[in-house]
Short mmCIF file of C-alpha atoms in Angstrom, two decimals:
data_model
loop_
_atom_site.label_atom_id
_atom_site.label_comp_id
_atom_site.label_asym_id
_atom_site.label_seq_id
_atom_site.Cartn_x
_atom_site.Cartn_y
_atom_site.Cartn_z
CA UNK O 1 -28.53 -1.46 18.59
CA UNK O 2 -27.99 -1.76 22.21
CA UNK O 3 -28.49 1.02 25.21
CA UNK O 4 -25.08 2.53 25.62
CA UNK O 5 -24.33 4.05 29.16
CA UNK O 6 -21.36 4.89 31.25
CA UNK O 7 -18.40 6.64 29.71
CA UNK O 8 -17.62 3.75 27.68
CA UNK O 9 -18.64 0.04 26.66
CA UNK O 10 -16.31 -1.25 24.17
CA UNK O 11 -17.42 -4.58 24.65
CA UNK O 12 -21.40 -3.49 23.57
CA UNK O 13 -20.49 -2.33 20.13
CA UNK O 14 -21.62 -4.73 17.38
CA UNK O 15 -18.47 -7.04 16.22
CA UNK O 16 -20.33 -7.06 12.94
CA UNK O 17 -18.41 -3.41 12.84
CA UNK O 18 -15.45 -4.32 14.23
CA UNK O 19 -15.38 -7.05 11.25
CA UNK O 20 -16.68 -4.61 8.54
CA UNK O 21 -13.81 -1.78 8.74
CA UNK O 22 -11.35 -4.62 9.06
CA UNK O 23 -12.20 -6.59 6.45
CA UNK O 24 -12.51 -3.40 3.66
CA UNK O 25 -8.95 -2.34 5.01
CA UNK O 26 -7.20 -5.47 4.43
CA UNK O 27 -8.86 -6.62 1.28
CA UNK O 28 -8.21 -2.90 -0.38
CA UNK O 29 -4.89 -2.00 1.03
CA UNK O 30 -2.27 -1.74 -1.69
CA UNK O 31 0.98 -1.44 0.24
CA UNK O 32 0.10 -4.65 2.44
CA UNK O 33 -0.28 -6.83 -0.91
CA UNK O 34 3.70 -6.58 -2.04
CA UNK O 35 5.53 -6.19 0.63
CA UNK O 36 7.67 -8.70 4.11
CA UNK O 37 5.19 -8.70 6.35
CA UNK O 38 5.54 -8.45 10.09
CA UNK O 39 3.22 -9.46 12.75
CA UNK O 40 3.18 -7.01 15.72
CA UNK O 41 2.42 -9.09 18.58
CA UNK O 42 1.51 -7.53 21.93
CA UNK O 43 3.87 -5.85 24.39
CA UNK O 44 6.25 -6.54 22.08
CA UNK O 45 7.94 -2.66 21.82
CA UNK O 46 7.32 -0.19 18.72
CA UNK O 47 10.31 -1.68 16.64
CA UNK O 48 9.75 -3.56 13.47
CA UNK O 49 12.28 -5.58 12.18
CA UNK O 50 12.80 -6.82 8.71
CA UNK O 51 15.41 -9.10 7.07
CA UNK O 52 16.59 -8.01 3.94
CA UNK O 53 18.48 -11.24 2.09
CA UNK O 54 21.00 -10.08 -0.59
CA UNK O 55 21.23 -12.13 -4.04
CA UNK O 56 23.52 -15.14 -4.10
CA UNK O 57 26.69 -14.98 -6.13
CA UNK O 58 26.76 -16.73 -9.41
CA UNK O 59 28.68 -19.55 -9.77
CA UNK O 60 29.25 -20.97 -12.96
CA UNK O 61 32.20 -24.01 -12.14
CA UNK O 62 30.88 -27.50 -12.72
CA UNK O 63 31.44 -30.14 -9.98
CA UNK O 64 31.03 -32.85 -12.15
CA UNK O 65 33.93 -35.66 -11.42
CA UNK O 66 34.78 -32.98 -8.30
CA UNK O 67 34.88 -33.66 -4.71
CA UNK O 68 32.21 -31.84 -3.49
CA UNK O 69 32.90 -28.18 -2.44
CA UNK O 70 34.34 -27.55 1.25
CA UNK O 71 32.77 -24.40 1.69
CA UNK O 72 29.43 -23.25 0.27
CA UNK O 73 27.41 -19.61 -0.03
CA UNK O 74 26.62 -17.76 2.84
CA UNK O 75 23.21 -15.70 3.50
CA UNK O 76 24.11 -11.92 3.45
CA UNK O 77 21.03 -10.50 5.44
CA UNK O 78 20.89 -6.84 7.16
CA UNK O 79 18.79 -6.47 9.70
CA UNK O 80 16.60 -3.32 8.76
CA UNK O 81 14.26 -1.76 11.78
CA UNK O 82 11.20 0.93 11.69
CA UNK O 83 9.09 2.59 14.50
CA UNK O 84 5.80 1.73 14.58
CA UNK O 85 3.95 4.79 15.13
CA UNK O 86 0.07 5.45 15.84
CA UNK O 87 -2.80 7.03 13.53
CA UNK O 88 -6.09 7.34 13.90
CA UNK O 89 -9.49 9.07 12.80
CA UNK O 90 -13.16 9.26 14.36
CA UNK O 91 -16.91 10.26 13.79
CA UNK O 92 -19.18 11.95 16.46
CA UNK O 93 -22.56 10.77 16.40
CA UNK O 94 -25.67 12.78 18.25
CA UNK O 95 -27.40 9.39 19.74
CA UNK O 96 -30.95 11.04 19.05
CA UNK O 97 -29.96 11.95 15.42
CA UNK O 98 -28.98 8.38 14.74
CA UNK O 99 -31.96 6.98 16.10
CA UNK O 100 -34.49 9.41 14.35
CA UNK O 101 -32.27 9.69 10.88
CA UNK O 102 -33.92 7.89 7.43
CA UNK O 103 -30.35 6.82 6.67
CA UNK O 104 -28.53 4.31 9.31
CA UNK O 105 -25.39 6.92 10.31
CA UNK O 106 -23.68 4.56 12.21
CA UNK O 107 -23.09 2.09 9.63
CA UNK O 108 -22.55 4.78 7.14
CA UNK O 109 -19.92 6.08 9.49
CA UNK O 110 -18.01 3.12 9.44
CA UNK O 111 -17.88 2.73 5.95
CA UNK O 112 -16.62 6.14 5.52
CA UNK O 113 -14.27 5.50 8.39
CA UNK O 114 -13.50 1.83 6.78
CA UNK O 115 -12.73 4.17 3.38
CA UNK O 116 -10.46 6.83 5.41
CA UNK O 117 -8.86 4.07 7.20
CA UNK O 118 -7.26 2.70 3.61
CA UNK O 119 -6.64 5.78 2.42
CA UNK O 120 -4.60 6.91 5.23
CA UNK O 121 -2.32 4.28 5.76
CA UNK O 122 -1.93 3.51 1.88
CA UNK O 123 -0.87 6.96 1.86
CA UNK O 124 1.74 6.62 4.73
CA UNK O 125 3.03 3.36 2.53
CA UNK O 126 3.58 5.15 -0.73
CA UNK O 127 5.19 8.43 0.87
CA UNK O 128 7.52 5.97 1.92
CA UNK O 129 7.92 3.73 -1.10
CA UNK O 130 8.10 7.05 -3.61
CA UNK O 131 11.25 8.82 -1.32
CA UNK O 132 14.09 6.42 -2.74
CA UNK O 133 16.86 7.51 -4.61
CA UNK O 134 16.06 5.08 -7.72
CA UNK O 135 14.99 7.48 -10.19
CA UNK O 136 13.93 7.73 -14.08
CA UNK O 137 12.31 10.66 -15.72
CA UNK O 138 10.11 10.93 -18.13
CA UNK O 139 11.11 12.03 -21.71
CA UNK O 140 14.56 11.51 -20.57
CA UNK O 141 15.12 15.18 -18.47
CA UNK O 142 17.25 15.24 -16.02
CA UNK O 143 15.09 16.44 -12.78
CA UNK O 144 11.56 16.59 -11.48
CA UNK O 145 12.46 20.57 -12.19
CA UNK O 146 12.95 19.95 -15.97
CA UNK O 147 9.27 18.09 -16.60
CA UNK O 148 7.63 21.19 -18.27
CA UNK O 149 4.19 19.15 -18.45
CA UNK O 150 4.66 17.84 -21.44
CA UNK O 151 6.81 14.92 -20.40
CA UNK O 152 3.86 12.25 -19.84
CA UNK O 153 4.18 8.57 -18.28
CA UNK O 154 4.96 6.15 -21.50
CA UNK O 155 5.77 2.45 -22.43
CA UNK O 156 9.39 3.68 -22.36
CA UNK O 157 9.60 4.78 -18.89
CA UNK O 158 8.10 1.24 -17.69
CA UNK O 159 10.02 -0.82 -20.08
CA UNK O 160 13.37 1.36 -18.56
CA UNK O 161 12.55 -0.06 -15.13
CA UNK O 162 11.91 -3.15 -16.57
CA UNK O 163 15.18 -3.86 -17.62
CA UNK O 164 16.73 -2.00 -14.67
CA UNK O 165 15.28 -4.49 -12.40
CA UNK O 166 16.28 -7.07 -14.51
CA UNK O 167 19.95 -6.00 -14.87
CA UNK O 168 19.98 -5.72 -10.84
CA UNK O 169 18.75 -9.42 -10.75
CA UNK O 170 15.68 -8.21 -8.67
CA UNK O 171 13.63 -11.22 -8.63
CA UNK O 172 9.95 -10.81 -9.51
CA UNK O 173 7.08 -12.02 -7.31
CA UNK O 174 5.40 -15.83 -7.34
CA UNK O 175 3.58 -15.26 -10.42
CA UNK O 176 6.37 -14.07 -12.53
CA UNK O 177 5.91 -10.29 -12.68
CA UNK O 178 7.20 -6.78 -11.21
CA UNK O 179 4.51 -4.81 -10.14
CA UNK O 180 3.74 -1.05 -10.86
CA UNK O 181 1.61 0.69 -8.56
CA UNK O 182 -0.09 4.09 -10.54
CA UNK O 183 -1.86 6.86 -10.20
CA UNK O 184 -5.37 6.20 -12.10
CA UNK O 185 -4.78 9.56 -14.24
CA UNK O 186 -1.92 8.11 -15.75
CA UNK O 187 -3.68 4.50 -17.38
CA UNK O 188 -4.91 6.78 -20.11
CA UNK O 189 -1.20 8.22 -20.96
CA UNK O 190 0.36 5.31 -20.62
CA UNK O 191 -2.72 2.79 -22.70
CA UNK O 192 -5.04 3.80 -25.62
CA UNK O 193 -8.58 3.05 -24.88
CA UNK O 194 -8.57 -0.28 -26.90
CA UNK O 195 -5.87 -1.22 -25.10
CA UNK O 196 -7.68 -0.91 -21.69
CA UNK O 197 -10.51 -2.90 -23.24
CA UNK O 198 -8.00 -5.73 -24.50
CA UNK O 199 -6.44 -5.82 -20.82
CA UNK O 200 -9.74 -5.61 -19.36
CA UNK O 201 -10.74 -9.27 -20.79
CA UNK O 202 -7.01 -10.79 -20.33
CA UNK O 203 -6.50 -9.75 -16.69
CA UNK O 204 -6.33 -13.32 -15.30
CA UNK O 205 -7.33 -11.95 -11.69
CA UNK O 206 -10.62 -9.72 -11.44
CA UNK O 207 -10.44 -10.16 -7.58
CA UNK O 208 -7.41 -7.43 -6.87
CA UNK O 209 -9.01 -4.50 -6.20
CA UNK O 210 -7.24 -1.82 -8.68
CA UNK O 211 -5.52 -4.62 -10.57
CA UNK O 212 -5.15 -3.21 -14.78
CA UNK O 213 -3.24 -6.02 -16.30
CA UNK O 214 0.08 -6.63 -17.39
CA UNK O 215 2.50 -5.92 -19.98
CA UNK O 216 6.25 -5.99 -20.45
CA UNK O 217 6.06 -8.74 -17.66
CA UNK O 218 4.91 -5.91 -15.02
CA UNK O 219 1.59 -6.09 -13.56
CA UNK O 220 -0.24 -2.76 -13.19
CA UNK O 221 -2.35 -1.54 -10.18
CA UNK O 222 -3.61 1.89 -9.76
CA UNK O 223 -4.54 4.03 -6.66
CA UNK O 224 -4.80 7.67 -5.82
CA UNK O 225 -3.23 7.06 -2.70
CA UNK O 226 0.25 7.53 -5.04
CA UNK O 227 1.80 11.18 -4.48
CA UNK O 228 1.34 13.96 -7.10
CA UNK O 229 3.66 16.82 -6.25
CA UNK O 230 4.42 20.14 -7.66
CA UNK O 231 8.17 21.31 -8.99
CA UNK O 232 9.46 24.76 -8.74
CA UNK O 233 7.73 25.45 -12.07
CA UNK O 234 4.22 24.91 -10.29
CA UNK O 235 3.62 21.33 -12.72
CA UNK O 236 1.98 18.54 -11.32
CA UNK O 237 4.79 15.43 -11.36
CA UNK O 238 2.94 12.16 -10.54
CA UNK O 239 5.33 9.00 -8.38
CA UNK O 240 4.81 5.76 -10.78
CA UNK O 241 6.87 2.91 -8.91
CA UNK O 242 7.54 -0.41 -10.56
CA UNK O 243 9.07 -3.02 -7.71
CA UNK O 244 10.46 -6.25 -7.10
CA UNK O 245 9.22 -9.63 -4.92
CA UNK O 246 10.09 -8.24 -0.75
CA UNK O 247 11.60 -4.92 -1.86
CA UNK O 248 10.40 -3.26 1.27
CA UNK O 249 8.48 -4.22 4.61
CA UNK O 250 5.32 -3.47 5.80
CA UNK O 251 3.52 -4.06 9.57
CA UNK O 252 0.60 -6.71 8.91
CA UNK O 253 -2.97 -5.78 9.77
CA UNK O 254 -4.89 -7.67 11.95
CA UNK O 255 -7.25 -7.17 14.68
CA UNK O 256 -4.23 -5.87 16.71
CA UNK O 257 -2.98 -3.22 14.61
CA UNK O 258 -6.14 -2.00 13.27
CA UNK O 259 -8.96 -1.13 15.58
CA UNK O 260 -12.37 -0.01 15.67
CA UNK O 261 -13.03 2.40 18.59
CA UNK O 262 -16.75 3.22 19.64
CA UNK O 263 -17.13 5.21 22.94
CA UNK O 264 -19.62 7.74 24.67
CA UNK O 265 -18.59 11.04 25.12
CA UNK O 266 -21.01 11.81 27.82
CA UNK O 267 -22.59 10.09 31.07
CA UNK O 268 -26.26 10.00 29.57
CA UNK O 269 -24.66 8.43 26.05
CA UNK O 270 -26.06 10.82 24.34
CA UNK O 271 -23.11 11.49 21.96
CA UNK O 272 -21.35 8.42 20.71
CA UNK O 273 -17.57 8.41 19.14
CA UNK O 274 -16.99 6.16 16.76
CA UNK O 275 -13.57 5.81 15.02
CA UNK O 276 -10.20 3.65 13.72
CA UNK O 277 -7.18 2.92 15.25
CA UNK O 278 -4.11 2.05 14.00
CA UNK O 279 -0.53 0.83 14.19
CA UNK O 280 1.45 0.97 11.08
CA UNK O 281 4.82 1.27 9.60
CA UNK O 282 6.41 0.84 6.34
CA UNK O 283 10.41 0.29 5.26
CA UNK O 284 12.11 0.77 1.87
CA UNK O 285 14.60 -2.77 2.55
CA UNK O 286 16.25 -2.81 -1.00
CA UNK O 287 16.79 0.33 -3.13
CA UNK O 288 17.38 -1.37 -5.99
CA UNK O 289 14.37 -3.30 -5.84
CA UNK O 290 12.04 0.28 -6.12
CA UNK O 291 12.33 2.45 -9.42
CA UNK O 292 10.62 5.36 -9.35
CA UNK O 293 9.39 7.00 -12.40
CA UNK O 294 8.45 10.52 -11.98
CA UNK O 295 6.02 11.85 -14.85
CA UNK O 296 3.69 14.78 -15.44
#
């Protein structure tokens, strides 16, 4: 590790770190996996702008033997716009400590930091994602207020916002499913444990980090970066979300908008800073396209 002095050298600190926090972020962040992306270049403002296209009508007259139509469909877009706002966390690290300690802190720091980085800003996505007004509830109540903790997560509730999708015309993504981002406590409420097993050897794509498996043409993904809130009556109510292809935008991360920050804190470098940066925002762009299923 190199001799640190002044009140900070950026341009010292090993890229191998730089690369590390980056590359954990981007390969375990859920939001950034379903959602428009948008590239925030440089100096370009702290607006993000999304398109949101609205579905074609159907048109079901035949133009056989027909001149051909004079007018066509139009694209319905809105334009749909976010601020871009700033986060951040760091790690101060007694030089001497690091250089003397059995375990190597620094690059225990940044995994930890790599870890909190993830969990912050998948949080930020799903606060987002889980305040739409697209709502089931479990065991058919009427309001977050009337799940007594009884009223668990079930096939029901998914296959609801199944066809509630469907019925909207949502369009699923590429590979021909909606996807349902989860809280991990609910897999066991919602699959028996041979049915966890039986996904567990189907699941065509052991790569996604948190990826379950499918049914009822949804694919399943947990986290615990989902919300679990309390009602009036003190009972934990967990945010299940089932969604369709671009149903909301999401600022890409890249080497811009995600940062690691290592700086001294004193002249003789003695205490170094270590840390991520980021710049992140996330949009609902199509209520329809979100279903919420609250649960306890």
């Amino acid at each position: 590790m190199p001799v640190v002095t002044g009140i900070t050298n950026p341009e010292l600190f090993p890229q191998y770190y730089e690369r590390k926090l980056l590359a954990y972020v981007k390969e375990n962040l859920v939001a950034n996996r379903y959602g428009q992306k948008f590239s925030l270049p440089r100096n370009s403002g702290r607006t993000a702008v999304f398109t949101a296209f609205e579905p074609l009508p159907v048109n079901t007259t035949p133009i056989t033997f027909q001149p051909t139509p004079t007018s066509g469909a139009s694209l319905a877009t809105r334009q749909v716009s976010v601020t871009v706002e700033e986060y951040a966390n760091y790690i101060d690290l007694d030089d001497f400590t690091d250089i003397t300690s059995f375990v190597p802190l620094l690059d225990r720091a940044v995994d930890l930091l790599a870890y909190n980085a993830q969990q912050t800003l998948d949080r930020i996505a799903m606060n987002e994602l889980t305040s739409g007004t697209n709502v089931i509830y479990a065991g058919g109540v009427a309001s977050r207020d009337a799940l007594d903790g009884t009223k668990k997560l079930t096939k029901a509730e998914i296959r609801k916002a199944v066809i509630q999708l469907e019925r909207a015309n949502i369009p699923k993504f590429p590979d021909g499913y909606y996807v349902c981002i989860l809280h991990p406590d609910k897999l066991l409420d919602l699959f028996t444990d041979s049915e966890l097993i039986t996904l567990s050897v189907a699941r065509r794509d052991a790569l996604e980090k948190g990826y379950v498996g499918e049914f009822f043409g949804v694919k399943f993904v947990s986290t615990t970066a989902v919300p679990v809130v309390k009602n009036t009556a003190g009972q934990d109510v967990y945010m299940t979300i089932v969604l369709g292809d671009n149903a909301y935008g999401v600022v890409d991360i890249d080497g811009n908008t995600l940062q690691t920050v290592y700086t001294n804190t004193d002249k003789l470098g003695r205490v170094k800073t270590v840390g991520w940066r980021a710049f992140y925002a996330v949009k609902r762009l199509y209520e329809q396209s979100i279903v919420r299923i609250e649960s306890n």
